[in-house]
Tab-separated table of C-alpha atoms and ligand atoms in Angstrom:
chain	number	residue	atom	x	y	z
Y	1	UNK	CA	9.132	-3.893	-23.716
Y	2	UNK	CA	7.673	-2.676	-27.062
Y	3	UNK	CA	4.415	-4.283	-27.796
Y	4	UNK	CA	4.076	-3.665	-30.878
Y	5	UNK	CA	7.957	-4.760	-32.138
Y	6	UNK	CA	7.282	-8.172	-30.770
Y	7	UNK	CA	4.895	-11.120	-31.980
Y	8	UNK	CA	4.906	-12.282	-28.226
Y	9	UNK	CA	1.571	-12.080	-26.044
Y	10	UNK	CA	1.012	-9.265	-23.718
Y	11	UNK	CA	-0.094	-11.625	-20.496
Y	12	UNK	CA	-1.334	-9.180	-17.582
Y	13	UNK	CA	-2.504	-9.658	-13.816
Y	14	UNK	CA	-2.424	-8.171	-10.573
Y	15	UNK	CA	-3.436	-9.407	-7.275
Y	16	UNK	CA	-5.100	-6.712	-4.610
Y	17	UNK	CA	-2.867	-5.588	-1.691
Y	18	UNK	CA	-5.476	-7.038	0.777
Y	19	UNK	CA	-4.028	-8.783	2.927
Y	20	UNK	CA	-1.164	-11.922	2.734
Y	21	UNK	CA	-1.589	-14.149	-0.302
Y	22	UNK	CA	-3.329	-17.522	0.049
Y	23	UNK	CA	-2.793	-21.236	-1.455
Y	24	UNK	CA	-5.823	-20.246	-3.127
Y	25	UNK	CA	-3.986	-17.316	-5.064
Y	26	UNK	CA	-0.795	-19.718	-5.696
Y	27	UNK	CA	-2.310	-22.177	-7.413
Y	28	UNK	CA	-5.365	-20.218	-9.158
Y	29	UNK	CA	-3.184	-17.658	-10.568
Y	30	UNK	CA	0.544	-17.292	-9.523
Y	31	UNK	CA	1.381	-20.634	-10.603
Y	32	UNK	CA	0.013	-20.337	-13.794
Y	33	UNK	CA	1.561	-16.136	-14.223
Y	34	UNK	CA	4.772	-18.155	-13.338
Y	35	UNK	CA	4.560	-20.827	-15.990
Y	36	UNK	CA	3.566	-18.273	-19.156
Y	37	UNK	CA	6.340	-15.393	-17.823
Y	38	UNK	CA	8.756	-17.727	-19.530
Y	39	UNK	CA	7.502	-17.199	-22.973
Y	40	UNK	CA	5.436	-14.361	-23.169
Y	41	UNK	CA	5.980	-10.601	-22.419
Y	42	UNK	CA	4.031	-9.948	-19.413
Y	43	UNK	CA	3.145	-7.695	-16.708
Y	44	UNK	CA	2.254	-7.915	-13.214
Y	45	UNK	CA	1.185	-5.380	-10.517
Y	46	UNK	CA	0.159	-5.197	-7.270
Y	47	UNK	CA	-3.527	-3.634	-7.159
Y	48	UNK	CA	-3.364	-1.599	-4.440
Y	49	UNK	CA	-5.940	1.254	-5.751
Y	50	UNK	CA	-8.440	-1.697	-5.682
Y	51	UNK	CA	-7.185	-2.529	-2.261
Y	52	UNK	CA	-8.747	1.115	-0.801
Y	53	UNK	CA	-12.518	-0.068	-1.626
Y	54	UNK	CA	-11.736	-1.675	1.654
Y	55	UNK	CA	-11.231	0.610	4.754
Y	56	UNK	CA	-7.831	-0.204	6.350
Y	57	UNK	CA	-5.144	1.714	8.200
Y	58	UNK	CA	-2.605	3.537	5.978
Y	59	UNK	CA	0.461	1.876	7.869
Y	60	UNK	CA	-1.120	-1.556	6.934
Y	61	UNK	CA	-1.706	-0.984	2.877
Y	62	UNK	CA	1.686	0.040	2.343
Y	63	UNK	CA	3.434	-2.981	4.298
Y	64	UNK	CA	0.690	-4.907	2.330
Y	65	UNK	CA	1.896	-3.408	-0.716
Y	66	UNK	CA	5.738	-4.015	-0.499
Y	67	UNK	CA	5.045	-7.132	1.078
Y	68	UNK	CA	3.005	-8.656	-1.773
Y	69	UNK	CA	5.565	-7.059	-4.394
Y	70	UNK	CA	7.977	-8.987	-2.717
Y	71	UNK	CA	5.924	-11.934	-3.100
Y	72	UNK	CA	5.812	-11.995	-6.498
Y	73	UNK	CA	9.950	-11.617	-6.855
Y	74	UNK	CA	9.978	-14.648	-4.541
Y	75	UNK	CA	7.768	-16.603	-6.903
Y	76	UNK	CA	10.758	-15.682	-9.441
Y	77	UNK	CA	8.422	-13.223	-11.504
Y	78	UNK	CA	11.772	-11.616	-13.180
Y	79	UNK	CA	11.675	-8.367	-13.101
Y	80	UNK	CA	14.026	-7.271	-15.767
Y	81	UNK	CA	12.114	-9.217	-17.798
Y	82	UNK	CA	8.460	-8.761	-16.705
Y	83	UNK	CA	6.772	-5.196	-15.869
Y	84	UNK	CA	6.224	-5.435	-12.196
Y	85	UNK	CA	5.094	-2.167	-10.381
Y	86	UNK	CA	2.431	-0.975	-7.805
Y	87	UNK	CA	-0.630	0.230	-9.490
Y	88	UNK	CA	-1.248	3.224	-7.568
Y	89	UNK	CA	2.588	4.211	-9.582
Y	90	UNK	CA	1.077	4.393	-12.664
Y	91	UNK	CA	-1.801	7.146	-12.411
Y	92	UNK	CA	-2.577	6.352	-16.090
Y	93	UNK	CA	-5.198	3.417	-14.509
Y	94	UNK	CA	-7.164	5.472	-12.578
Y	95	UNK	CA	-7.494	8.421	-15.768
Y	96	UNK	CA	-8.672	5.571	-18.045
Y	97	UNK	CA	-10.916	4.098	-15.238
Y	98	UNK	CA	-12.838	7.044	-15.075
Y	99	UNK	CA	-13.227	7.535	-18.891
Y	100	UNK	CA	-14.279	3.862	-19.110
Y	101	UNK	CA	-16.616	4.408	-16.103
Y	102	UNK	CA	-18.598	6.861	-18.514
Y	103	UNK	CA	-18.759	3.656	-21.347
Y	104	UNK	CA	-20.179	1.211	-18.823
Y	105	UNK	CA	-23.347	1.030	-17.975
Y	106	UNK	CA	-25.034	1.069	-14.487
Y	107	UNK	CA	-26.732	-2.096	-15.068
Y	108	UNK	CA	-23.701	-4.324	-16.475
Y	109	UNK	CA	-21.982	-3.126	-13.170
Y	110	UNK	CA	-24.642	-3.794	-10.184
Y	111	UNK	CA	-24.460	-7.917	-11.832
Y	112	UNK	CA	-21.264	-7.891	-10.686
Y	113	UNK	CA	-21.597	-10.663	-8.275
Y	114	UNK	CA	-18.394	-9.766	-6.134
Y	115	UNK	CA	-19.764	-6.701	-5.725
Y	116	UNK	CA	-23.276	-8.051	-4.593
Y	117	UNK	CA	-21.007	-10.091	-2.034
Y	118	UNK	CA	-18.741	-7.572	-1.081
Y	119	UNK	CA	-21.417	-5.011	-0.235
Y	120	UNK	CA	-23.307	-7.970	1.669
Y	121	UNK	CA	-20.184	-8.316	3.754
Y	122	UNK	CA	-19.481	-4.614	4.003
Y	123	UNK	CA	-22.877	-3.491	4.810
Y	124	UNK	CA	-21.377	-0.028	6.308
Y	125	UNK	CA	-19.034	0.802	3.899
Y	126	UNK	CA	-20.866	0.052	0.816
Y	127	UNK	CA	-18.704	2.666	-0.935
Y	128	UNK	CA	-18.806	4.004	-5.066
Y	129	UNK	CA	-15.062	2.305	-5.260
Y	130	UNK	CA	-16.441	-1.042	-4.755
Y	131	UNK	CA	-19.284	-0.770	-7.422
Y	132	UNK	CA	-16.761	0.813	-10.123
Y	133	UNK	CA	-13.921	-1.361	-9.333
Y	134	UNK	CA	-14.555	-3.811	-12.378
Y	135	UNK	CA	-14.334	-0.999	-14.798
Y	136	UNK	CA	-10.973	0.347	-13.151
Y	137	UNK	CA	-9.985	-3.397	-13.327
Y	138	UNK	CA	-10.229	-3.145	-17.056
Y	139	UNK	CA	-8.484	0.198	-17.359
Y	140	UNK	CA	-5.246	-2.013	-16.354
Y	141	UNK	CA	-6.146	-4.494	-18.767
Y	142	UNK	CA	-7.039	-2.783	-21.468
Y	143	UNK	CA	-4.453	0.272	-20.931
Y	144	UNK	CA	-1.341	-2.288	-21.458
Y	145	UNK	CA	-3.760	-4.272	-24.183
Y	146	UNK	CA	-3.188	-7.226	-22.761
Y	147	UNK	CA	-3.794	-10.073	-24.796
Y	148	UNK	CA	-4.550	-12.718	-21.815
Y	149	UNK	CA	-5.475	-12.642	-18.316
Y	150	UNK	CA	-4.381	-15.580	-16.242
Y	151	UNK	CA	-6.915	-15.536	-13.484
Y	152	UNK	CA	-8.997	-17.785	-10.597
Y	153	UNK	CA	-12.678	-18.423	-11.596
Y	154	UNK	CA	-14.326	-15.243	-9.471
Y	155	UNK	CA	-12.497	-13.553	-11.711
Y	156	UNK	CA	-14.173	-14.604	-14.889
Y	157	UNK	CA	-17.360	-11.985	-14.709
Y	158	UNK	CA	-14.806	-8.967	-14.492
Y	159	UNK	CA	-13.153	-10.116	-17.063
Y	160	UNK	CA	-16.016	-10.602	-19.221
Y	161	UNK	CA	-17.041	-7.092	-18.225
Y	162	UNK	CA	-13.521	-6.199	-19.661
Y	163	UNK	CA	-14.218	-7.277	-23.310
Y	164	UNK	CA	-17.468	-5.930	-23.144
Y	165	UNK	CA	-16.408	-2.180	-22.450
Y	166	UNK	CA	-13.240	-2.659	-24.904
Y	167	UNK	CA	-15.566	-3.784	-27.460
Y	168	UNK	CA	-18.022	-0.783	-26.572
Y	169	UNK	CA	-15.099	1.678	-26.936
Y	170	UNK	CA	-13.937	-0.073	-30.057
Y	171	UNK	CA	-17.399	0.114	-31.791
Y	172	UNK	CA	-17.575	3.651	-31.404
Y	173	UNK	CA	-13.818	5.003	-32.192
Y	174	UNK	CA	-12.118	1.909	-33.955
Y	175	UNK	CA	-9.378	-0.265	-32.705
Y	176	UNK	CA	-8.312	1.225	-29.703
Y	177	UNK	CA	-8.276	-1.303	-27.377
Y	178	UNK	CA	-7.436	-5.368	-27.386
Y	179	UNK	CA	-10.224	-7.651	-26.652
Y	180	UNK	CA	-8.333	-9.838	-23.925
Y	181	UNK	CA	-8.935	-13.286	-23.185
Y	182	UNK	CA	-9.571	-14.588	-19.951
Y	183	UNK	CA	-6.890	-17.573	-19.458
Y	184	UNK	CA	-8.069	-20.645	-16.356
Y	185	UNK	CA	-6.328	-22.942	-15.208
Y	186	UNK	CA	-8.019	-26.503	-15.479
Y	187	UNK	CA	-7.206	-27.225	-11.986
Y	188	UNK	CA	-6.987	-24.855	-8.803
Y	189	UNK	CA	-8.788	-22.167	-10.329
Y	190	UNK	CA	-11.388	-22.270	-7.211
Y	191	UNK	CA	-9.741	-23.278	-3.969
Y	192	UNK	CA	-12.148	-24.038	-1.396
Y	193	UNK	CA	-12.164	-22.326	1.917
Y	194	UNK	CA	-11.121	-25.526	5.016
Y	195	UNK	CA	-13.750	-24.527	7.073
Y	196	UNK	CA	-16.757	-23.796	4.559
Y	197	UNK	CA	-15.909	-25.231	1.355
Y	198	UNK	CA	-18.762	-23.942	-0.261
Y	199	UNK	CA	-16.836	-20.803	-0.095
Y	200	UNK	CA	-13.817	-19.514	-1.715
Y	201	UNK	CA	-10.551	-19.661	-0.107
Y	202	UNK	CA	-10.131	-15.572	0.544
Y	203	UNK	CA	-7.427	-13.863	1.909
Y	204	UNK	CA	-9.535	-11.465	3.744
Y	205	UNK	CA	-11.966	-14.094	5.491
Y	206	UNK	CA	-11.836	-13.528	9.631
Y	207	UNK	CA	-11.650	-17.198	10.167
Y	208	UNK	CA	-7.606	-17.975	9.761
Y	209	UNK	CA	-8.375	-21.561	10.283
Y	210	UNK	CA	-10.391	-21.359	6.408
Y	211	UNK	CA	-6.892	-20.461	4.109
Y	212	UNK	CA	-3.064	-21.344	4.155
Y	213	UNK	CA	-1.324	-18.179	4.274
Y	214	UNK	CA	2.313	-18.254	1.883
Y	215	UNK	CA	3.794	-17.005	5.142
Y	216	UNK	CA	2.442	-19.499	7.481
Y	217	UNK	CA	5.210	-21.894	9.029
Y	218	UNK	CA	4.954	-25.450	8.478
Y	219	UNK	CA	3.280	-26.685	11.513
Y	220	UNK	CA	0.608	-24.137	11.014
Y	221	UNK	CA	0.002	-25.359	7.416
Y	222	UNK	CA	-0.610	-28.940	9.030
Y	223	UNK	CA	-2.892	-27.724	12.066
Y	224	UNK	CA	-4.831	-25.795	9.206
Y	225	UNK	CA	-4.573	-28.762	6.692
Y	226	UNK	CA	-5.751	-31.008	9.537
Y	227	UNK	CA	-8.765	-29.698	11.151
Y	228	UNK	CA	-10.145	-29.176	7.601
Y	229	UNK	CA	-13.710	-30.116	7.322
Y	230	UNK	CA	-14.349	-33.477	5.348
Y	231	UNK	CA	-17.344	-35.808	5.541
Y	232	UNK	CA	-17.814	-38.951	7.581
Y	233	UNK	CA	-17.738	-41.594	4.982
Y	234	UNK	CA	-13.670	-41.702	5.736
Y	235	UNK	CA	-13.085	-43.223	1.898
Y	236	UNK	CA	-10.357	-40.283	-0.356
Y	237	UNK	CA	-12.292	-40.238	-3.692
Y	238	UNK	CA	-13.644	-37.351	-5.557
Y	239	UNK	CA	-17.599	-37.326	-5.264
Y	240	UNK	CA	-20.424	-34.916	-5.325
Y	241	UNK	CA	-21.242	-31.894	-2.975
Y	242	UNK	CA	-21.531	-34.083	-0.442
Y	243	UNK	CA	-17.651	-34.798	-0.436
Y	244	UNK	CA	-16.951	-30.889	-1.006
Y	245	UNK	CA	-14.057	-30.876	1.755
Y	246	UNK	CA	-12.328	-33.845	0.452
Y	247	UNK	CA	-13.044	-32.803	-3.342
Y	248	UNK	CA	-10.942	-29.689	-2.216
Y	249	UNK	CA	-7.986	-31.514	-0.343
Y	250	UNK	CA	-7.910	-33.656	-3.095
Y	251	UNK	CA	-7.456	-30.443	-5.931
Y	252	UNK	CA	-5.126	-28.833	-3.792
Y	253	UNK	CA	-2.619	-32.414	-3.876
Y	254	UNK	CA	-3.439	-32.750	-7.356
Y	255	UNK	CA	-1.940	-29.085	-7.945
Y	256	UNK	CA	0.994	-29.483	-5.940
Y	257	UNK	CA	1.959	-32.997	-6.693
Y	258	UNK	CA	0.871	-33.285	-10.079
Y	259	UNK	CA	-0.866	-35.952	-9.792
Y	260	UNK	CA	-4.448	-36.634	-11.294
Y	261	UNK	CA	-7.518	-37.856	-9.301
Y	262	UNK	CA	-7.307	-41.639	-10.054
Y	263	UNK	CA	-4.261	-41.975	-9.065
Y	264	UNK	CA	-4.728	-40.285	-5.918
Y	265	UNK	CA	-7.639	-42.606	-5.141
Y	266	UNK	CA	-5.338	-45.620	-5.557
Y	267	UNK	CA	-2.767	-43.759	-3.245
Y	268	UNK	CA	-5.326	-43.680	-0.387
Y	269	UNK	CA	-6.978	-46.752	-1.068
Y	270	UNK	CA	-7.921	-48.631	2.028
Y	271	UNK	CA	-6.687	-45.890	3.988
Y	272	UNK	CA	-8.346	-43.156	6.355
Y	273	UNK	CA	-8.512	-39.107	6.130
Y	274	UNK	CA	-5.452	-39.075	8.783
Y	275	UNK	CA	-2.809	-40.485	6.363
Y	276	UNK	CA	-4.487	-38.239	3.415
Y	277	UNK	CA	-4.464	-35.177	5.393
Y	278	UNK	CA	-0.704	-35.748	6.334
Y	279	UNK	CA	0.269	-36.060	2.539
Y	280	UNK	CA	-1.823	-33.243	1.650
Y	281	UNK	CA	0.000	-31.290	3.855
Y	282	UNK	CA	3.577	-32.696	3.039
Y	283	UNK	CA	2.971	-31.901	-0.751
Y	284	UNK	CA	1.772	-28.248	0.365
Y	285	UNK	CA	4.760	-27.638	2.483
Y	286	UNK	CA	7.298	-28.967	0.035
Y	287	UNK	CA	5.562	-25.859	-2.670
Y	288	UNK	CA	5.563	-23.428	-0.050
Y	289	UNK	CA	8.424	-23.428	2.055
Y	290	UNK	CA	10.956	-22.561	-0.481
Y	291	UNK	CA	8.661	-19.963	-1.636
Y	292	UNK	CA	8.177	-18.629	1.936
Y	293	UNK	CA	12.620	-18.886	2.465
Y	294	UNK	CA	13.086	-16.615	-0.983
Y	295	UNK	CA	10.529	-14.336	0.441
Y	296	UNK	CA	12.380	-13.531	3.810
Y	297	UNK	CA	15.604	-13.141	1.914
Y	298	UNK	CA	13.757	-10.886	-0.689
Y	299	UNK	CA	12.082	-8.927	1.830
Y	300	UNK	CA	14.801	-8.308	3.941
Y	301	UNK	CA	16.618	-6.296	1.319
Y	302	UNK	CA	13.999	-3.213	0.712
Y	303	UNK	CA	16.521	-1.165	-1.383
Y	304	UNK	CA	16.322	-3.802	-3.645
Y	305	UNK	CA	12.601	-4.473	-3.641
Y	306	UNK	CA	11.732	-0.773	-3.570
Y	307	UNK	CA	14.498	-0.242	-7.389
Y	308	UNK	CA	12.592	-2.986	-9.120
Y	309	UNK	CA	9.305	-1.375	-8.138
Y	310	UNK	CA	10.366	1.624	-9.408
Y	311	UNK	CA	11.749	0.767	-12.441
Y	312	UNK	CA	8.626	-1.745	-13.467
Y	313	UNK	CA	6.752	1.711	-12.725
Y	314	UNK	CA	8.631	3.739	-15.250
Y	315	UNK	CA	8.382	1.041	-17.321
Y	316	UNK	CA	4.352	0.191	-17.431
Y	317	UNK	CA	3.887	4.278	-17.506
Y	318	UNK	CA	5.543	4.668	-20.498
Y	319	UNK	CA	3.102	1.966	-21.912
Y	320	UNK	CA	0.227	3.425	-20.423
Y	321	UNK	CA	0.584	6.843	-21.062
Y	322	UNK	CA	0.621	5.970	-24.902
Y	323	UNK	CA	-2.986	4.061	-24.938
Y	324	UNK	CA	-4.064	6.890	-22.790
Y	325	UNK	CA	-2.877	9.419	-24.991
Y	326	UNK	CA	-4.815	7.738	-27.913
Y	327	UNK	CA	-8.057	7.431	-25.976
Y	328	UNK	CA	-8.053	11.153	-25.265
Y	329	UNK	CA	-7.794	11.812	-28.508
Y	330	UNK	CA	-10.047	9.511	-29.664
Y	331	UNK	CA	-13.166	10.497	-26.971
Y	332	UNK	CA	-12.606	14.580	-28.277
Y	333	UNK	CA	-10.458	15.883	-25.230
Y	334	UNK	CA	-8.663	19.446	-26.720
Y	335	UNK	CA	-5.126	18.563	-27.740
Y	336	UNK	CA	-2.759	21.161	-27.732
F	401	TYM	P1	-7.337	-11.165	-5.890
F	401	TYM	O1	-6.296	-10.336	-5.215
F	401	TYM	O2	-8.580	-11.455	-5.121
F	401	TYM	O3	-6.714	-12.525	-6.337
F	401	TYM	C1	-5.547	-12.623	-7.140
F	401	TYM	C2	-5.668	-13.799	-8.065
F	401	TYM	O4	-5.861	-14.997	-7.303
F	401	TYM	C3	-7.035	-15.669	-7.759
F	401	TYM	N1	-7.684	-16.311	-6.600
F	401	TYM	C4	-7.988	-17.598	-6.518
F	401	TYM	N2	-7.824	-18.624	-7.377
F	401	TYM	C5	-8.240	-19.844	-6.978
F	401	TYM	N3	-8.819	-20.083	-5.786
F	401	TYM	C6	-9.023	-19.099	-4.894
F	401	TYM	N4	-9.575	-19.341	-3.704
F	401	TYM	C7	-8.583	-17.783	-5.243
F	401	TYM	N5	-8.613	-16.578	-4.610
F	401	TYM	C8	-8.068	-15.697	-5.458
F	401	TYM	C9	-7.915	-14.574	-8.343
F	401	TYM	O5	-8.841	-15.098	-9.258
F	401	TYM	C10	-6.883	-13.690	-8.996
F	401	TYM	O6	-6.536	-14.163	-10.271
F	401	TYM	N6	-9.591	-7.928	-8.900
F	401	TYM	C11	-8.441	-8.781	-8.779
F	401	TYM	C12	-7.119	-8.052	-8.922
F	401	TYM	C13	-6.982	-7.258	-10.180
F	401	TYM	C14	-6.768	-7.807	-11.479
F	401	TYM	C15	-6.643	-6.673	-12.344
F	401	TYM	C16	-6.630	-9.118	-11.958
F	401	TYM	C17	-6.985	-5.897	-10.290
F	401	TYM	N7	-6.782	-5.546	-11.585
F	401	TYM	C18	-6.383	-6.858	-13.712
F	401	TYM	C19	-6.405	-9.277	-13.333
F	401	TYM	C20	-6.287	-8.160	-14.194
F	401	TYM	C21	-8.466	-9.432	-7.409
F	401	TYM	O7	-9.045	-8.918	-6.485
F	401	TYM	O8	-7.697	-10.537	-7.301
């Protein structure tokens, strides 16, 4: 893919290699990475560099890795078509990171308000990683100059961060980088945790019972889908805070039926939170499950996974290493 032979967009995301990928990542961002793959020129990667600024075993981030590559085959990502690698393959990112580290300033960073959670939740690993990971989150934006990043909404402030330091750099040393735009889904872009839906759905979150997993079987998906919290009014319409469960259920159907928020309310007219929680998780299962199916099959063939991973790598370096190249330049590092 040559980016600049082609009027096409560059669309770019990754996910972290955290943990197994929730309904909240489907329809915030995969969905919508899925829908623009078919007429732009895009790139996806697993962020597994990001996924360090959490402490977990080594065995566990590289089955996460593979694993969530996988994931995004089974969605149907193509990856003859699309860049798909594993971040920590492309050592370009981390190069630029630190470069861009030195054109961000302390202050934009500590407003970061993932990184005021994280460290909340973290309280004894409260490590450098997790304050600079914005700024190597825009290295692999701005390294492939991406032209839109389909994201969830606790996303938005990183991306803002983004243009911010590409417009910095560009200021200074002239069109280097492209300003990207943030692209949000109207709907789904903040799943709700089932257990505390004043949360977000998160794949890391210790409570299992709070997020459908893409690998959880069926019957799981309805236990989870059914011991969601609601209210007690008992009437399927979207209200206020106060109805913050149901408001949730009812975003979730919405996304995987298509269907928009009148018409739902006519649907469960006259009926209880029983029947809607049973179509909720019907219309959940019926995305899923073929999803989950491709998965297996995908996973089960690791030559296969582990080729397309390494081609999408050789691929996205070859892109990188250019925009790196100019950035040295550009900042004064001797050229020989
Ligand atoms: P991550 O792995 O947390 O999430 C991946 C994508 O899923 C979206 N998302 C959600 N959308 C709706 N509702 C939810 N409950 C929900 N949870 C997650 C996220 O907004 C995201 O789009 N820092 C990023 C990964 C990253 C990245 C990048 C993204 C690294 N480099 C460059 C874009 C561009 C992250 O942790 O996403």
């Amino acid at each position: 893919m040559e980016q600049t032979q082609t009027d096409k967009k560059t669309v770019l995301s990754f996910v972290q290699a955290s943990g197994t990928p929730t309904l909240g990542n489907y329809l915030g961002a995969f969905k919508n990475w899925h829908e623009m793959a078919a007429e732009n020129d895009c790139i996806f990667g697993v962020a597994d560099l990001h996924a360090l600024t959490v402490r977990s075993q080594p065995a566990d981030l590289r089955r996460r890795s593979i694993e969530m590559y996988a994931m995004l085959l089974a969605l149907g990502l193509d990856p003859e078509k699309n860049i798909i690698f594993l971040q920590s393959h492309v050592q370009e990112h981390a190069v630029l990171a630190w470069v861009l580290d030195c054109y961000t300033q302390f202050g934009e960073a500590a407003r970061m308000t993932q990184f005021k959670d994280k460290s909340a939740r973290h309280a004894d690993n409260v490590n450098v990683g997790l304050f600079t990971y914005p700024v190597l989150m825009a290295a692999d934006i701005l390294i492939y100059k991406a032209d839109k990043v389909p994201v969830g909404d606790d996303q938005k402030q990183h991306l803002e961060l983004a243009r911010n330091i590409a417009e910095r750099f560009n200021g200074i040393y002239g069109d280097v980088f492209t300003v990207p735009e943030p692209y949000i889904g109207k709907r789904g872009a903040k799943i709700l945790s089932l257990q505390e839906p004043e949360k977000k759905m998160s794949k890391s979150d210790p409570n299992a019972k709070s997020f459908i997993s893409l690998t959880d079987p069926n019957d799981v998906i309805a236990k989870k889908i059914k011991s969601a919290v609601t209210d007690s009014e008992a009437r399927v319409y979207f209200g206020g805070e106060e109805k913050k469960g149901i408001n949730n259920l009812m975003t979730i159907y919405a996304c995987c039926t298509g269907m928009d928020f009148a018409a739902i309310e006519a649907q469960f007219a006259g009926k209880g939170y029983g029947d809607f929680k049973a179509a909720v998780a019907d219309a959940v299962v019926a995305e899923i499950e073929p999803l989950r199916t491709e998965y297996e099959r995908i996973l089960a063939d690791k030559a296969y996974v582990e080729a397309c991973a390494k081609a999408g790598a050789q691929k996205a370096q070859y892109l990188a290493q250019k925009t790196l190249r100019k950035v040295m330049k550009k900042v004064g590092f001797y050229q020989i």
